[in-house]
Amino acid sequence: MSPFALGGARARVPAKINLHLGVGPLRDDGYHELSTVFCAISLFDEVTVRSADHLRITVNGDSARQVPADPTNLAAQAVMLVAEYLERQDANAEIEIDKQIPVAGGMAGGSADAAGGLLAASRLWRGDLSRDELLSLAAALGSDVPFSVLGGTALGTGRGEKLLPVLNRCELSWVIAVAKTGLSTPDVYRELDRLRAERDEIVPPPGRPDALLRALAAGDVTALAPLLHNDLQPAALSLQPMLRRTLRAGTEAGALAGIVSGSGPSCVFLCADPDAAVSVAAELSGSGVARSVKTAFGPVAGARLVTP
């Protein structure tokens, strides 16, 4: 039965890739100063919120058992936040999450679910929240949640929640190698701090990736490829050394470039065009370096309601 027949609302939300992730020093609030370029890609979670007599959470799809089905779930926290913002007496709802985005994969799957929960709950309860209101609530839920609402391509600063849309004339074709085990984002940041301390590294504030932004504006995928960068990659490789083999396999299969996505451990490979992505994905699938291999394109829009 359609969720709309049950008085529900459904939102579709994309995964993200960090084309550039510069990580600065640790701030007083426990976060790191970031300069990052987000790109939303065509790998989606769907979040449906229906009226109910108590809070219920169901998760289906890829790695569903790894997603908490209790109030710690980010989509549930988003729904409760909307209820509080709208001054509702209760936040009772049935939340159903259909997952395609890898869990603990560095592609903002939890943040996507939070953004979907915000948008679907706003529609269910006829809050009609503006984009600015949604972005404000999103920032309270997590650093990547505002971008999951916005989508497209954007420059993120602060802890990643301050967003500036970026001109992107590139049609980006990706192959995603989903690792066999996940990584905790806090663990990866701690490992980065440890590696930097071990080298007595003085960490400057992260700079703006102007060369990468120019390549995006020019629509030059070939120029973009060598500019992909992730300061968290050494930490992810330290925690999961086998990712080096995955990165090597992707470039040997014909990708223009490959990096660890965000905090990892998913590895993403930029390809020349959709046909090249299919070829790279086929070779990676047979190499045994990943639990699963997916293709995607970007940029795509952020959280959107699915209408009947």
PDB file of C-alpha atoms in Angstrom:
ATOM      1  CA  MET A   1       0.000   0.000   0.000  1.00  0.00           C
ATOM      2  CA  SER A   2       1.218   3.511  -0.746  1.00  0.00           C
ATOM      3  CA  PRO A   3       2.484   5.470   2.280  1.00  0.00           C
ATOM      4  CA  PHE A   4       0.169   8.276   1.216  1.00  0.00           C
ATOM      5  CA  ALA A   5      -2.873   6.027   1.655  1.00  0.00           C
ATOM      6  CA  LEU A   6      -1.803   5.626   5.283  1.00  0.00           C
ATOM      7  CA  GLY A   7      -1.425   9.340   5.905  1.00  0.00           C
ATOM      8  CA  GLY A   8       2.326   9.262   5.404  1.00  0.00           C
ATOM      9  CA  ALA A   9       4.995  11.313   3.674  1.00  0.00           C
ATOM     10  CA  ARG A  10       8.116  10.003   1.970  1.00  0.00           C
ATOM     11  CA  ALA A  11      11.411  11.753   1.234  1.00  0.00           C
ATOM     12  CA  ARG A  12      14.259  10.598  -1.012  1.00  0.00           C
ATOM     13  CA  VAL A  13      17.743  11.724   0.030  1.00  0.00           C
ATOM     14  CA  PRO A  14      21.111  11.270  -1.740  1.00  0.00           C
ATOM     15  CA  ALA A  15      24.510  10.067  -0.574  1.00  0.00           C
ATOM     16  CA  LYS A  16      27.418  12.487  -0.717  1.00  0.00           C
ATOM     17  CA  ILE A  17      31.012  12.354  -1.865  1.00  0.00           C
ATOM     18  CA  ASN A  18      33.652  14.783  -0.618  1.00  0.00           C
ATOM     19  CA  LEU A  19      35.542  15.919  -3.703  1.00  0.00           C
ATOM     20  CA  HIS A  20      37.860  17.768  -1.354  1.00  0.00           C
ATOM     21  CA  LEU A  21      38.130  17.395   2.419  1.00  0.00           C
ATOM     22  CA  GLY A  22      40.612  19.625   4.195  1.00  0.00           C
ATOM     23  CA  VAL A  23      40.776  19.051   7.964  1.00  0.00           C
ATOM     24  CA  GLY A  24      42.198  21.813  10.144  1.00  0.00           C
ATOM     25  CA  PRO A  25      43.095  21.848  13.831  1.00  0.00           C
ATOM     26  CA  LEU A  26      40.846  20.626  16.617  1.00  0.00           C
ATOM     27  CA  ARG A  27      38.512  23.365  17.852  1.00  0.00           C
ATOM     28  CA  ASP A  28      37.539  24.139  21.436  1.00  0.00           C
ATOM     29  CA  ASP A  29      34.121  22.527  20.851  1.00  0.00           C
ATOM     30  CA  GLY A  30      35.716  19.175  19.957  1.00  0.00           C
ATOM     31  CA  TYR A  31      35.153  19.494  16.201  1.00  0.00           C
ATOM     32  CA  HIS A  32      37.759  20.114  13.521  1.00  0.00           C
ATOM     33  CA  GLU A  33      37.706  23.131  11.245  1.00  0.00           C
ATOM     34  CA  LEU A  34      36.848  21.899   7.740  1.00  0.00           C
ATOM     35  CA  SER A  35      37.001  23.098   4.174  1.00  0.00           C
ATOM     36  CA  THR A  36      35.177  20.611   2.001  1.00  0.00           C
ATOM     37  CA  VAL A  37      33.441  20.359  -1.349  1.00  0.00           C
ATOM     38  CA  PHE A  38      30.373  18.118  -1.210  1.00  0.00           C
ATOM     39  CA  CYS A  39      28.766  16.480  -4.234  1.00  0.00           C
ATOM     40  CA  ALA A  40      25.412  14.680  -3.976  1.00  0.00           C
ATOM     41  CA  ILE A  41      25.206  11.472  -6.025  1.00  0.00           C
ATOM     42  CA  SER A  42      22.471   9.181  -7.317  1.00  0.00           C
ATOM     43  CA  LEU A  43      22.536   6.687  -4.469  1.00  0.00           C
ATOM     44  CA  PHE A  44      19.469   7.250  -2.310  1.00  0.00           C
ATOM     45  CA  ASP A  45      17.827   6.369   0.972  1.00  0.00           C
ATOM     46  CA  GLU A  46      14.068   6.827   1.314  1.00  0.00           C
ATOM     47  CA  VAL A  47      12.463   7.798   4.612  1.00  0.00           C
ATOM     48  CA  THR A  48       8.710   7.432   5.130  1.00  0.00           C
ATOM     49  CA  VAL A  49       6.980   8.924   8.166  1.00  0.00           C
ATOM     50  CA  ARG A  50       3.413   7.931   9.046  1.00  0.00           C
ATOM     51  CA  SER A  51       1.067   8.770  11.883  1.00  0.00           C
ATOM     52  CA  ALA A  52       1.185   6.222  14.719  1.00  0.00           C
ATOM     53  CA  ASP A  53       0.248   5.788  18.369  1.00  0.00           C
ATOM     54  CA  HIS A  54       3.883   5.390  19.424  1.00  0.00           C
ATOM     55  CA  LEU A  55       7.375   5.690  17.934  1.00  0.00           C
ATOM     56  CA  ARG A  56       8.262   2.758  15.664  1.00  0.00           C
ATOM     57  CA  ILE A  57      11.303   2.434  13.403  1.00  0.00           C
ATOM     58  CA  THR A  58      11.784  -0.100  10.601  1.00  0.00           C
ATOM     59  CA  VAL A  59      14.933  -0.335   8.474  1.00  0.00           C
ATOM     60  CA  ASN A  60      15.093  -2.253   5.186  1.00  0.00           C
ATOM     61  CA  GLY A  61      17.787  -2.820   2.598  1.00  0.00           C
ATOM     62  CA  ASP A  62      21.555  -2.729   2.567  1.00  0.00           C
ATOM     63  CA  SER A  63      23.114  -3.456   5.997  1.00  0.00           C
ATOM     64  CA  ALA A  64      19.780  -2.731   7.708  1.00  0.00           C
ATOM     65  CA  ARG A  65      20.827  -4.669  10.820  1.00  0.00           C
ATOM     66  CA  GLN A  66      23.635  -2.176  11.439  1.00  0.00           C
ATOM     67  CA  VAL A  67      21.187   0.743  11.727  1.00  0.00           C
ATOM     68  CA  PRO A  68      19.681   1.358  15.193  1.00  0.00           C
ATOM     69  CA  ALA A  69      15.889   0.932  15.313  1.00  0.00           C
ATOM     70  CA  ASP A  70      15.489   2.998  18.485  1.00  0.00           C
ATOM     71  CA  PRO A  71      15.404   6.687  19.440  1.00  0.00           C
ATOM     72  CA  THR A  72      19.151   7.025  18.777  1.00  0.00           C
ATOM     73  CA  ASN A  73      18.406   6.640  15.053  1.00  0.00           C
ATOM     74  CA  LEU A  74      19.113   9.962  13.330  1.00  0.00           C
ATOM     75  CA  ALA A  75      15.854   9.899  11.366  1.00  0.00           C
ATOM     76  CA  ALA A  76      13.961   9.401  14.631  1.00  0.00           C
ATOM     77  CA  GLN A  77      15.872  12.278  16.221  1.00  0.00           C
ATOM     78  CA  ALA A  78      14.949  14.432  13.225  1.00  0.00           C
ATOM     79  CA  VAL A  79      11.251  13.571  13.542  1.00  0.00           C
ATOM     80  CA  MET A  80      11.316  14.364  17.270  1.00  0.00           C
ATOM     81  CA  LEU A  81      13.077  17.663  16.554  1.00  0.00           C
ATOM     82  CA  VAL A  82      10.386  18.674  14.049  1.00  0.00           C
ATOM     83  CA  ALA A  83       7.684  17.792  16.594  1.00  0.00           C
ATOM     84  CA  GLU A  84       9.414  19.992  19.183  1.00  0.00           C
ATOM     85  CA  TYR A  85       9.846  22.836  16.692  1.00  0.00           C
ATOM     86  CA  LEU A  86       6.159  22.664  15.726  1.00  0.00           C
ATOM     87  CA  GLU A  87       5.237  22.519  19.440  1.00  0.00           C
ATOM     88  CA  ARG A  88       3.399  19.234  19.058  1.00  0.00           C
ATOM     89  CA  GLN A  89       2.432  17.408  22.232  1.00  0.00           C
ATOM     90  CA  ASP A  90       3.955  14.166  20.980  1.00  0.00           C
ATOM     91  CA  ALA A  91       6.324  12.866  18.320  1.00  0.00           C
ATOM     92  CA  ASN A  92       4.575   9.544  17.784  1.00  0.00           C
ATOM     93  CA  ALA A  93       5.260   8.278  14.285  1.00  0.00           C
ATOM     94  CA  GLU A  94       6.105   5.174  12.314  1.00  0.00           C
ATOM     95  CA  ILE A  95       9.415   5.703  10.514  1.00  0.00           C
ATOM     96  CA  GLU A  96      10.421   3.386   7.673  1.00  0.00           C
ATOM     97  CA  ILE A  97      13.911   3.671   6.169  1.00  0.00           C
ATOM     98  CA  ASP A  98      14.806   1.991   2.874  1.00  0.00           C
ATOM     99  CA  LYS A  99      18.600   2.025   2.610  1.00  0.00           C
ATOM    100  CA  GLN A 100      20.882   2.017  -0.405  1.00  0.00           C
ATOM    101  CA  ILE A 101      23.602   4.247   1.056  1.00  0.00           C
ATOM    102  CA  PRO A 102      26.350   2.214   2.778  1.00  0.00           C
ATOM    103  CA  VAL A 103      26.240   2.192   6.578  1.00  0.00           C
ATOM    104  CA  ALA A 104      29.343   3.674   8.273  1.00  0.00           C
ATOM    105  CA  GLY A 105      30.753   4.132   4.774  1.00  0.00           C
ATOM    106  CA  GLY A 106      31.754   7.804   4.713  1.00  0.00           C
ATOM    107  CA  MET A 107      28.866   8.765   2.425  1.00  0.00           C
ATOM    108  CA  ALA A 108      26.547  10.429   4.969  1.00  0.00           C
ATOM    109  CA  GLY A 109      23.953   7.658   5.128  1.00  0.00           C
ATOM    110  CA  GLY A 110      22.851   8.569   8.647  1.00  0.00           C
ATOM    111  CA  SER A 111      22.811  12.259   7.779  1.00  0.00           C
ATOM    112  CA  ALA A 112      20.697  11.517   4.706  1.00  0.00           C
ATOM    113  CA  ASP A 113      18.177   9.679   6.880  1.00  0.00           C
ATOM    114  CA  ALA A 114      18.065  12.651   9.264  1.00  0.00           C
ATOM    115  CA  ALA A 115      17.389  15.036   6.363  1.00  0.00           C
ATOM    116  CA  GLY A 116      14.676  12.702   5.073  1.00  0.00           C
ATOM    117  CA  GLY A 117      13.100  12.568   8.520  1.00  0.00           C
ATOM    118  CA  LEU A 118      13.029  16.368   8.735  1.00  0.00           C
ATOM    119  CA  LEU A 119      11.371  16.803   5.366  1.00  0.00           C
ATOM    120  CA  ALA A 120       8.861  13.952   5.698  1.00  0.00           C
ATOM    121  CA  ALA A 121       7.795  14.921   9.231  1.00  0.00           C
ATOM    122  CA  SER A 122       7.369  18.539   8.138  1.00  0.00           C
ATOM    123  CA  ARG A 123       5.024  17.403   5.358  1.00  0.00           C
ATOM    124  CA  LEU A 124       3.170  14.834   7.514  1.00  0.00           C
ATOM    125  CA  TRP A 125       2.394  17.389  10.196  1.00  0.00           C
ATOM    126  CA  ARG A 126       1.771  20.197   7.675  1.00  0.00           C
ATOM    127  CA  GLY A 127       4.580  22.286   9.101  1.00  0.00           C
ATOM    128  CA  ASP A 128       5.542  23.601   5.652  1.00  0.00           C
ATOM    129  CA  LEU A 129       9.001  24.476   6.973  1.00  0.00           C
ATOM    130  CA  SER A 130      11.072  26.726   4.748  1.00  0.00           C
ATOM    131  CA  ARG A 131      14.465  25.638   3.448  1.00  0.00           C
ATOM    132  CA  ASP A 132      16.153  27.981   5.932  1.00  0.00           C
ATOM    133  CA  GLU A 133      14.196  26.429   8.804  1.00  0.00           C
ATOM    134  CA  LEU A 134      15.093  22.922   7.613  1.00  0.00           C
ATOM    135  CA  LEU A 135      18.775  23.871   7.312  1.00  0.00           C
ATOM    136  CA  SER A 136      18.766  25.328  10.824  1.00  0.00           C
ATOM    137  CA  LEU A 137      17.250  22.152  12.283  1.00  0.00           C
ATOM    138  CA  ALA A 138      19.621  20.049  10.171  1.00  0.00           C
ATOM    139  CA  ALA A 139      22.693  21.792  11.620  1.00  0.00           C
ATOM    140  CA  ALA A 140      21.530  20.825  15.111  1.00  0.00           C
ATOM    141  CA  LEU A 141      21.484  17.143  14.093  1.00  0.00           C
ATOM    142  CA  GLY A 142      24.937  16.803  12.520  1.00  0.00           C
ATOM    143  CA  SER A 143      27.607  18.405  10.376  1.00  0.00           C
ATOM    144  CA  ASP A 144      26.607  16.675   7.111  1.00  0.00           C
ATOM    145  CA  VAL A 145      22.829  16.945   7.543  1.00  0.00           C
ATOM    146  CA  PRO A 146      22.482  20.461   6.054  1.00  0.00           C
ATOM    147  CA  PHE A 147      24.148  19.316   2.834  1.00  0.00           C
ATOM    148  CA  SER A 148      21.836  16.301   2.672  1.00  0.00           C
ATOM    149  CA  VAL A 149      18.968  18.807   2.654  1.00  0.00           C
ATOM    150  CA  LEU A 150      20.614  21.087   0.083  1.00  0.00           C
ATOM    151  CA  GLY A 151      22.233  18.617  -2.354  1.00  0.00           C
ATOM    152  CA  GLY A 152      23.939  19.583  -5.608  1.00  0.00           C
ATOM    153  CA  THR A 153      27.532  20.728  -5.111  1.00  0.00           C
ATOM    154  CA  ALA A 154      28.540  22.983  -2.231  1.00  0.00           C
ATOM    155  CA  LEU A 155      31.537  24.323  -0.347  1.00  0.00           C
ATOM    156  CA  GLY A 156      31.277  23.490   3.352  1.00  0.00           C
ATOM    157  CA  THR A 157      33.152  25.358   6.072  1.00  0.00           C
ATOM    158  CA  GLY A 158      33.055  25.489   9.867  1.00  0.00           C
ATOM    159  CA  ARG A 159      32.432  21.863  10.824  1.00  0.00           C
ATOM    160  CA  GLY A 160      30.881  21.409   7.366  1.00  0.00           C
ATOM    161  CA  GLU A 161      27.484  22.891   8.181  1.00  0.00           C
ATOM    162  CA  LYS A 162      28.090  26.342   6.642  1.00  0.00           C
ATOM    163  CA  LEU A 163      27.294  25.884   2.960  1.00  0.00           C
ATOM    164  CA  LEU A 164      27.866  27.892  -0.194  1.00  0.00           C
ATOM    165  CA  PRO A 165      26.473  26.443  -3.460  1.00  0.00           C
ATOM    166  CA  VAL A 166      29.191  25.828  -6.069  1.00  0.00           C
ATOM    167  CA  LEU A 167      28.931  26.128  -9.852  1.00  0.00           C
ATOM    168  CA  ASN A 168      29.492  22.632 -11.250  1.00  0.00           C
ATOM    169  CA  ARG A 169      29.300  22.072 -15.003  1.00  0.00           C
ATOM    170  CA  CYS A 170      30.780  18.568 -14.747  1.00  0.00           C
ATOM    171  CA  GLU A 171      28.719  15.425 -15.262  1.00  0.00           C
ATOM    172  CA  LEU A 172      30.499  13.130 -12.837  1.00  0.00           C
ATOM    173  CA  SER A 173      30.405   9.334 -13.232  1.00  0.00           C
ATOM    174  CA  TRP A 174      31.368   7.357 -10.147  1.00  0.00           C
ATOM    175  CA  VAL A 175      32.082   3.821  -9.062  1.00  0.00           C
ATOM    176  CA  ILE A 176      31.657   3.116  -5.343  1.00  0.00           C
ATOM    177  CA  ALA A 177      33.472   0.196  -3.744  1.00  0.00           C
ATOM    178  CA  VAL A 178      31.688  -0.593  -0.472  1.00  0.00           C
ATOM    179  CA  ALA A 179      34.106  -1.997   2.095  1.00  0.00           C
ATOM    180  CA  LYS A 180      33.467  -5.272   3.877  1.00  0.00           C
ATOM    181  CA  THR A 181      33.508  -3.582   7.315  1.00  0.00           C
ATOM    182  CA  GLY A 182      32.605  -0.046   8.369  1.00  0.00           C
ATOM    183  CA  LEU A 183      34.550   2.709  10.092  1.00  0.00           C
ATOM    184  CA  SER A 184      33.434   5.013  12.885  1.00  0.00           C
ATOM    185  CA  THR A 185      33.819   8.689  11.953  1.00  0.00           C
ATOM    186  CA  PRO A 186      35.044   9.688  15.455  1.00  0.00           C
ATOM    187  CA  ASP A 187      37.610   6.864  15.326  1.00  0.00           C
ATOM    188  CA  VAL A 188      38.971   8.151  12.010  1.00  0.00           C
ATOM    189  CA  TYR A 189      39.299  11.718  13.309  1.00  0.00           C
ATOM    190  CA  ARG A 190      41.061  10.444  16.443  1.00  0.00           C
ATOM    191  CA  GLU A 191      43.461   8.455  14.288  1.00  0.00           C
ATOM    192  CA  LEU A 192      44.174  11.551  12.180  1.00  0.00           C
ATOM    193  CA  ASP A 193      44.977  13.510  15.355  1.00  0.00           C
ATOM    194  CA  ARG A 194      47.234  10.679  16.534  1.00  0.00           C
ATOM    195  CA  LEU A 195      49.122  10.544  13.238  1.00  0.00           C
ATOM    196  CA  ARG A 196      49.583  14.308  13.241  1.00  0.00           C
ATOM    197  CA  ALA A 197      50.808  14.325  16.843  1.00  0.00           C
ATOM    198  CA  GLU A 198      53.201  11.498  16.048  1.00  0.00           C
ATOM    199  CA  ARG A 199      54.757  13.696  13.347  1.00  0.00           C
ATOM    200  CA  ASP A 200      54.678  16.839  15.546  1.00  0.00           C
ATOM    201  CA  GLU A 201      52.703  18.380  12.720  1.00  0.00           C
ATOM    202  CA  ILE A 202      51.573  21.993  12.998  1.00  0.00           C
ATOM    203  CA  VAL A 203      48.112  22.003  11.460  1.00  0.00           C
ATOM    204  CA  PRO A 204      47.095  25.231   9.684  1.00  0.00           C
ATOM    205  CA  PRO A 205      43.486  26.245   9.015  1.00  0.00           C
ATOM    206  CA  PRO A 206      42.221  24.420   5.909  1.00  0.00           C
ATOM    207  CA  GLY A 207      42.467  26.426   2.694  1.00  0.00           C
ATOM    208  CA  ARG A 208      39.865  26.887  -0.025  1.00  0.00           C
ATOM    209  CA  PRO A 209      40.401  24.452  -2.940  1.00  0.00           C
ATOM    210  CA  ASP A 210      40.324  27.076  -5.695  1.00  0.00           C
ATOM    211  CA  ALA A 211      41.867  24.901  -8.428  1.00  0.00           C
ATOM    212  CA  LEU A 212      39.207  22.233  -7.879  1.00  0.00           C
ATOM    213  CA  LEU A 213      36.436  24.840  -7.906  1.00  0.00           C
ATOM    214  CA  ARG A 214      37.751  26.205 -11.210  1.00  0.00           C
ATOM    215  CA  ALA A 215      37.753  22.699 -12.741  1.00  0.00           C
ATOM    216  CA  LEU A 216      34.127  22.197 -11.664  1.00  0.00           C
ATOM    217  CA  ALA A 217      33.076  25.557 -13.093  1.00  0.00           C
ATOM    218  CA  ALA A 218      34.846  24.766 -16.377  1.00  0.00           C
ATOM    219  CA  GLY A 219      33.206  21.327 -16.611  1.00  0.00           C
ATOM    220  CA  ASP A 220      36.649  19.708 -16.994  1.00  0.00           C
ATOM    221  CA  VAL A 221      36.533  16.187 -15.532  1.00  0.00           C
ATOM    222  CA  THR A 222      40.096  15.420 -16.642  1.00  0.00           C
ATOM    223  CA  ALA A 223      41.418  18.475 -14.788  1.00  0.00           C
ATOM    224  CA  LEU A 224      39.278  17.628 -11.760  1.00  0.00           C
ATOM    225  CA  ALA A 225      40.546  14.063 -11.311  1.00  0.00           C
ATOM    226  CA  PRO A 226      44.046  14.781  -9.899  1.00  0.00           C
ATOM    227  CA  LEU A 227      42.584  17.469  -7.605  1.00  0.00           C
ATOM    228  CA  LEU A 228      40.400  15.066  -5.596  1.00  0.00           C
ATOM    229  CA  HIS A 229      41.740  15.148  -2.040  1.00  0.00           C
ATOM    230  CA  ASN A 230      40.901  13.826   1.432  1.00  0.00           C
ATOM    231  CA  ASP A 231      42.909  14.685   4.567  1.00  0.00           C
ATOM    232  CA  LEU A 232      41.174  11.797   6.373  1.00  0.00           C
ATOM    233  CA  GLN A 233      42.446   9.217   3.885  1.00  0.00           C
ATOM    234  CA  PRO A 234      45.750   8.456   5.699  1.00  0.00           C
ATOM    235  CA  ALA A 235      43.822   7.817   8.927  1.00  0.00           C
ATOM    236  CA  ALA A 236      41.304   5.548   7.178  1.00  0.00           C
ATOM    237  CA  LEU A 237      44.152   3.624   5.518  1.00  0.00           C
ATOM    238  CA  SER A 238      45.898   3.299   8.874  1.00  0.00           C
ATOM    239  CA  LEU A 239      42.783   1.719  10.389  1.00  0.00           C
ATOM    240  CA  GLN A 240      41.993  -0.418   7.316  1.00  0.00           C
ATOM    241  CA  PRO A 241      45.225  -1.019   5.345  1.00  0.00           C
ATOM    242  CA  MET A 242      43.373  -3.236   2.840  1.00  0.00           C
ATOM    243  CA  LEU A 243      41.819  -0.076   1.374  1.00  0.00           C
ATOM    244  CA  ARG A 244      45.140   0.550  -0.395  1.00  0.00           C
ATOM    245  CA  ARG A 245      44.477  -2.542  -2.477  1.00  0.00           C
ATOM    246  CA  THR A 246      40.980  -1.280  -3.309  1.00  0.00           C
ATOM    247  CA  LEU A 247      42.278   2.119  -4.430  1.00  0.00           C
ATOM    248  CA  ARG A 248      44.967   0.484  -6.564  1.00  0.00           C
ATOM    249  CA  ALA A 249      42.475  -1.922  -8.147  1.00  0.00           C
ATOM    250  CA  GLY A 250      40.163   0.913  -9.170  1.00  0.00           C
ATOM    251  CA  THR A 251      42.815   2.987 -10.888  1.00  0.00           C
ATOM    252  CA  GLU A 252      44.257  -0.105 -12.577  1.00  0.00           C
ATOM    253  CA  ALA A 253      40.736  -0.848 -13.863  1.00  0.00           C
ATOM    254  CA  GLY A 254      40.686   2.486 -15.674  1.00  0.00           C
ATOM    255  CA  ALA A 255      39.315   5.082 -13.250  1.00  0.00           C
ATOM    256  CA  LEU A 256      40.670   8.609 -13.638  1.00  0.00           C
ATOM    257  CA  ALA A 257      41.216   8.837  -9.875  1.00  0.00           C
ATOM    258  CA  GLY A 258      40.182   7.182  -6.638  1.00  0.00           C
ATOM    259  CA  ILE A 259      39.947   8.356  -3.039  1.00  0.00           C
ATOM    260  CA  VAL A 260      38.481   7.241   0.264  1.00  0.00           C
ATOM    261  CA  SER A 261      35.083   8.899   0.664  1.00  0.00           C
ATOM    262  CA  GLY A 262      34.881  11.133   3.738  1.00  0.00           C
ATOM    263  CA  SER A 263      35.820   9.179   6.846  1.00  0.00           C
ATOM    264  CA  GLY A 264      35.664   5.955   4.819  1.00  0.00           C
ATOM    265  CA  PRO A 265      35.881   3.137   4.306  1.00  0.00           C
ATOM    266  CA  SER A 266      33.973   3.354   0.991  1.00  0.00           C
ATOM    267  CA  CYS A 267      36.332   4.102  -1.904  1.00  0.00           C
ATOM    268  CA  VAL A 268      35.015   6.190  -4.785  1.00  0.00           C
ATOM    269  CA  PHE A 269      36.408   6.316  -8.307  1.00  0.00           C
ATOM    270  CA  LEU A 270      35.876   9.113 -10.798  1.00  0.00           C
ATOM    271  CA  CYS A 271      35.474   7.826 -14.351  1.00  0.00           C
ATOM    272  CA  ALA A 272      35.551   9.546 -17.733  1.00  0.00           C
ATOM    273  CA  ASP A 273      31.904   8.763 -18.564  1.00  0.00           C
ATOM    274  CA  PRO A 274      29.069   6.338 -17.678  1.00  0.00           C
ATOM    275  CA  ASP A 275      30.407   3.603 -19.997  1.00  0.00           C
ATOM    276  CA  ALA A 276      33.824   3.790 -18.352  1.00  0.00           C
ATOM    277  CA  ALA A 277      32.155   3.566 -14.947  1.00  0.00           C
ATOM    278  CA  VAL A 278      30.350   0.356 -15.954  1.00  0.00           C
ATOM    279  CA  SER A 279      33.647  -1.126 -17.156  1.00  0.00           C
ATOM    280  CA  VAL A 280      35.507  -0.178 -13.969  1.00  0.00           C
ATOM    281  CA  ALA A 281      32.663  -1.504 -11.810  1.00  0.00           C
ATOM    282  CA  ALA A 282      32.672  -4.848 -13.638  1.00  0.00           C
ATOM    283  CA  GLU A 283      36.396  -5.289 -13.088  1.00  0.00           C
ATOM    284  CA  LEU A 284      36.223  -4.250  -9.439  1.00  0.00           C
ATOM    285  CA  SER A 285      33.328  -6.634  -8.824  1.00  0.00           C
ATOM    286  CA  GLY A 286      35.495  -9.537  -9.900  1.00  0.00           C
ATOM    287  CA  SER A 287      38.563  -8.473  -7.928  1.00  0.00           C
ATOM    288  CA  GLY A 288      37.269  -9.361  -4.469  1.00  0.00           C
ATOM    289  CA  VAL A 289      38.370  -6.063  -2.919  1.00  0.00           C
ATOM    290  CA  ALA A 290      34.886  -4.888  -1.873  1.00  0.00           C
ATOM    291  CA  ARG A 291      31.677  -6.222  -0.362  1.00  0.00           C
ATOM    292  CA  SER A 292      29.703  -4.643  -3.197  1.00  0.00           C
ATOM    293  CA  VAL A 293      30.282  -2.268  -6.108  1.00  0.00           C
ATOM    294  CA  LYS A 294      27.837   0.394  -7.292  1.00  0.00           C
ATOM    295  CA  THR A 295      27.758   3.029 -10.022  1.00  0.00           C
ATOM    296  CA  ALA A 296      26.314   6.504  -9.603  1.00  0.00           C
ATOM    297  CA  PHE A 297      26.323   9.950 -11.154  1.00  0.00           C
ATOM    298  CA  GLY A 298      26.208  13.473  -9.826  1.00  0.00           C
ATOM    299  CA  PRO A 299      25.475  16.084  -8.889  1.00  0.00           C
ATOM    300  CA  VAL A 300      21.835  15.461  -7.968  1.00  0.00           C
ATOM    301  CA  ALA A 301      19.302  17.380  -5.885  1.00  0.00           C
ATOM    302  CA  GLY A 302      19.118  17.115  -2.112  1.00  0.00           C
ATOM    303  CA  ALA A 303      16.217  15.833   0.001  1.00  0.00           C
ATOM    304  CA  ARG A 304      12.976  15.782  -1.981  1.00  0.00           C
ATOM    305  CA  LEU A 305       9.468  14.624  -1.231  1.00  0.00           C
ATOM    306  CA  VAL A 306       8.270  11.661  -3.303  1.00  0.00           C
ATOM    307  CA  THR A 307       4.758  12.424  -4.519  1.00  0.00           C
ATOM    308  CA  PRO A 308       2.177   9.832  -5.611  1.00  0.00           C
TER     309      PRO A 308
END
